[in-house]
GROMACS .gro file of C-alpha atoms in nm:
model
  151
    1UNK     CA    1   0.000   0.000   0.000
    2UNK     CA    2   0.121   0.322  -0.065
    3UNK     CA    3   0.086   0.634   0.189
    4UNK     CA    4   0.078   0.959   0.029
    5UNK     CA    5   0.214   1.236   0.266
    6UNK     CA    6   0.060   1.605   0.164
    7UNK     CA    7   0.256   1.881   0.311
    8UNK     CA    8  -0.007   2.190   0.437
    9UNK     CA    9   0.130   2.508   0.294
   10UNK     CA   10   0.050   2.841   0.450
   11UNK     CA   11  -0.178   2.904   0.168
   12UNK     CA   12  -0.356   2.634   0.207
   13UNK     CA   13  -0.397   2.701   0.578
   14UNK     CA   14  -0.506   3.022   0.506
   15UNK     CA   15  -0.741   2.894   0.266
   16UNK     CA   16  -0.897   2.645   0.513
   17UNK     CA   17  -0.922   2.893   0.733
   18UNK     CA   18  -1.111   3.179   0.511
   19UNK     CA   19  -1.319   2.860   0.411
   20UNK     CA   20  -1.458   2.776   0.743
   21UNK     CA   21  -1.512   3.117   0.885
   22UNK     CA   22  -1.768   3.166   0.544
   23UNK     CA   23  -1.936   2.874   0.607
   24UNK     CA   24  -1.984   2.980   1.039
   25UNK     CA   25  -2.098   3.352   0.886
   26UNK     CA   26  -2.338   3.148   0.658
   27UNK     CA   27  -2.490   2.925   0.957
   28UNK     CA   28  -2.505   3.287   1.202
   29UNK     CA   29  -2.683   3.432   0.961
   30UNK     CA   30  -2.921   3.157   0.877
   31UNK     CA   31  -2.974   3.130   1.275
   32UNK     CA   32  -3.042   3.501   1.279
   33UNK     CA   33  -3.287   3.506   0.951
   34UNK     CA   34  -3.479   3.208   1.101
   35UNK     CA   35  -3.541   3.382   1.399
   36UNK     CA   36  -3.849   3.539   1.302
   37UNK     CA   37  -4.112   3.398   1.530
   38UNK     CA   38  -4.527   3.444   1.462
   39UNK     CA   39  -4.666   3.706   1.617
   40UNK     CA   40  -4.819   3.602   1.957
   41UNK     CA   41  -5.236   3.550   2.014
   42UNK     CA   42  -5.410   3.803   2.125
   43UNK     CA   43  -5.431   3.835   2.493
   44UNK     CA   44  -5.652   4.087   2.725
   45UNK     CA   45  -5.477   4.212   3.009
   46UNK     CA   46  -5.761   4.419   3.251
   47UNK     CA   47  -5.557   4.698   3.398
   48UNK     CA   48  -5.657   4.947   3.710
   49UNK     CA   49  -5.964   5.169   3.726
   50UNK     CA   50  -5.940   5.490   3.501
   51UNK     CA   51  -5.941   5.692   3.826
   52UNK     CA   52  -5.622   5.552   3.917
   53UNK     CA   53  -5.473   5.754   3.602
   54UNK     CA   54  -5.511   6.084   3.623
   55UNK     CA   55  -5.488   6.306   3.324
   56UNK     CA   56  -5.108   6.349   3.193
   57UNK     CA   57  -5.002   5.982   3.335
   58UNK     CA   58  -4.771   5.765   3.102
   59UNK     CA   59  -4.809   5.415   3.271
   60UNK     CA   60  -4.585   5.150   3.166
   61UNK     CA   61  -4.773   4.764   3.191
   62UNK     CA   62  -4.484   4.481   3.161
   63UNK     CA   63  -4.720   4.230   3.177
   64UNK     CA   64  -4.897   4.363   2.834
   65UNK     CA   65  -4.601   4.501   2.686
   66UNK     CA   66  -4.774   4.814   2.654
   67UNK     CA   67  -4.786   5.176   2.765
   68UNK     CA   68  -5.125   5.304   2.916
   69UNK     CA   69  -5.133   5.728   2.838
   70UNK     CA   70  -5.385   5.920   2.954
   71UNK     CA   71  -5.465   6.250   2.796
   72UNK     CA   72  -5.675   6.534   2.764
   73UNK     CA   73  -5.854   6.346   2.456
   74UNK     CA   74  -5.899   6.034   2.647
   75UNK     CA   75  -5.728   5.684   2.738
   76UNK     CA   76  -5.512   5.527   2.456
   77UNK     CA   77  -5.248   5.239   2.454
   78UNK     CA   78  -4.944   5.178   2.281
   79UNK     CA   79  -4.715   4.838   2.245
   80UNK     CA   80  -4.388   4.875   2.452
   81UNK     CA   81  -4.248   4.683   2.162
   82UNK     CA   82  -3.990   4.901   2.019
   83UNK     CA   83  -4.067   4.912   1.621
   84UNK     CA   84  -3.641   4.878   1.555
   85UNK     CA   85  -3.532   4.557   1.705
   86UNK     CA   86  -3.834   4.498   1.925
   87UNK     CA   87  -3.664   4.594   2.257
   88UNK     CA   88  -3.892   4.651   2.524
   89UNK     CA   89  -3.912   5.057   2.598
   90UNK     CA   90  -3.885   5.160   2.910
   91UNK     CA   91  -3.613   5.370   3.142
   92UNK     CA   92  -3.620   5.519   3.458
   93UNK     CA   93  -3.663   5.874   3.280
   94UNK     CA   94  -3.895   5.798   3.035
   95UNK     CA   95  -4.141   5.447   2.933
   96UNK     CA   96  -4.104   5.571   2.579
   97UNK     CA   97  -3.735   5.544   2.536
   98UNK     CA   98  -3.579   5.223   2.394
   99UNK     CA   99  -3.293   5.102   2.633
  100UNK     CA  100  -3.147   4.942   2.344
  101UNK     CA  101  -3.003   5.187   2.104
  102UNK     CA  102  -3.192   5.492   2.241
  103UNK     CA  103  -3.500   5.526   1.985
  104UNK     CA  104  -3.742   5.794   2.162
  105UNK     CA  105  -4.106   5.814   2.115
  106UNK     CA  106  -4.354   6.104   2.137
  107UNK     CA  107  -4.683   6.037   2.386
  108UNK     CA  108  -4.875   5.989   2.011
  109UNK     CA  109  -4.620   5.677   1.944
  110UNK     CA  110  -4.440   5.941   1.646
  111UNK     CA  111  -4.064   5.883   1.645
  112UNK     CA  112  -3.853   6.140   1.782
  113UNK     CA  113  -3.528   6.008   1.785
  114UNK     CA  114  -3.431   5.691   1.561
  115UNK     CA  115  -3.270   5.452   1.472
  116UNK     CA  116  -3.637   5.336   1.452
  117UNK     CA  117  -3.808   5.485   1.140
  118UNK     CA  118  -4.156   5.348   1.237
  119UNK     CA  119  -4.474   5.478   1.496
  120UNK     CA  120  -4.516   5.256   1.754
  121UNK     CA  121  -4.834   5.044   1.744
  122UNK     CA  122  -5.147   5.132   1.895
  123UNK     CA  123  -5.350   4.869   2.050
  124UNK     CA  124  -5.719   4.818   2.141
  125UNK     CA  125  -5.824   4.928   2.468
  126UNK     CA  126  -6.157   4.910   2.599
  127UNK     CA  127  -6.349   4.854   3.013
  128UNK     CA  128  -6.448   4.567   3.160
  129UNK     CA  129  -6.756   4.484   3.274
  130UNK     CA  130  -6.667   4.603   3.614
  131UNK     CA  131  -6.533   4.929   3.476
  132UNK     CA  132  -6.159   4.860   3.486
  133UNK     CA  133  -5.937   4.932   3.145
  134UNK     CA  134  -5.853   4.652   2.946
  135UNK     CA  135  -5.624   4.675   2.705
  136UNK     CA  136  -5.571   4.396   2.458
  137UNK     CA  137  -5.276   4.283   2.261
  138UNK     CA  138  -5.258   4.221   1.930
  139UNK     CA  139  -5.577   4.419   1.842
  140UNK     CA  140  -5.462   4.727   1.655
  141UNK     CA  141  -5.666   5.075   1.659
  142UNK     CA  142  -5.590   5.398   1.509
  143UNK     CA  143  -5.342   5.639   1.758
  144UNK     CA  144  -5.627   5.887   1.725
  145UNK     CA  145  -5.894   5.676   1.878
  146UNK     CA  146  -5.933   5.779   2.230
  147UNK     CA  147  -6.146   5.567   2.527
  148UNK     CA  148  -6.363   5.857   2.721
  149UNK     CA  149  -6.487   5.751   3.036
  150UNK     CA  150  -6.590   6.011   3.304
  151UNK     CA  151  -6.346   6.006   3.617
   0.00000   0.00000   0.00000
């Protein structure tokens, strides 16, 4: 039998080498594109009574992922969800400020400081039967549309 003996060469280490980090940039970005999970069901989350919110109050709601604002207009909701990367928002000086890469967002959801280009979402928001706010996920409504209820 004979034994053939290759000799590795520096190019052909470097070669090797420029080879397999490709194919690990290939299978990171595969990972990364595949990523993209289905948005989740709709849930209801039934928040405080409307009196607990007085007029001006930005409320952050983990549970919800969602930002309960209360304005002159009325009660509206917005998703925490930040529309760049889909951080959630929230810092200690502000629930409408991405801790991520620092996208800001104006009390209407409007983007004030990027990098996100897009509004944040608004989401449904309606009482319960016992009076308390309910906001619900994954039921959009326009940013204009305001819940009155008398306080």
């Amino acid at each position: 039998m004979m034994r053939i003996q290759q000799r590795l060469t520096r190019r052909g280490v470097l070669k090797l080498s420029l080879a397999g980090s490709g194919l690990l940039s290939l299978y990171g970005l595969a990972r990364f594109l595949s990523r993209a999970e289905p948005p989740p069901a709709p849930q209801q989350f039934a928040l405080g009574y409307p009196a607990e919110y007085p007029v001006g109050a930005v409320a952050s709601i983990p549970e919800a992922r969602a930002v309960l604002i209360h304005d002159e207009g009325g009660f509206y909701a917005l998703s925490s969800a930040c529309t760049h990367l889909g951080c959630k928002l929230g810092t200690e000086t502000s629930p409408l400020e991405c801790p991520c890469h620092g996208s800001r967002f104006s009390e209407q959801g409007r983007v004030i400081r990027g990098p996100a280009s897009r509004p944040l979402t608004a989401l449904a928001l309606s009482l319960t039967s016992d009076g308390r706010l309910l906001v619900e996920t994954g039921t959009l409504a326009p940013v204009e549309q305001r819940l009155h209820v008398d306080v």
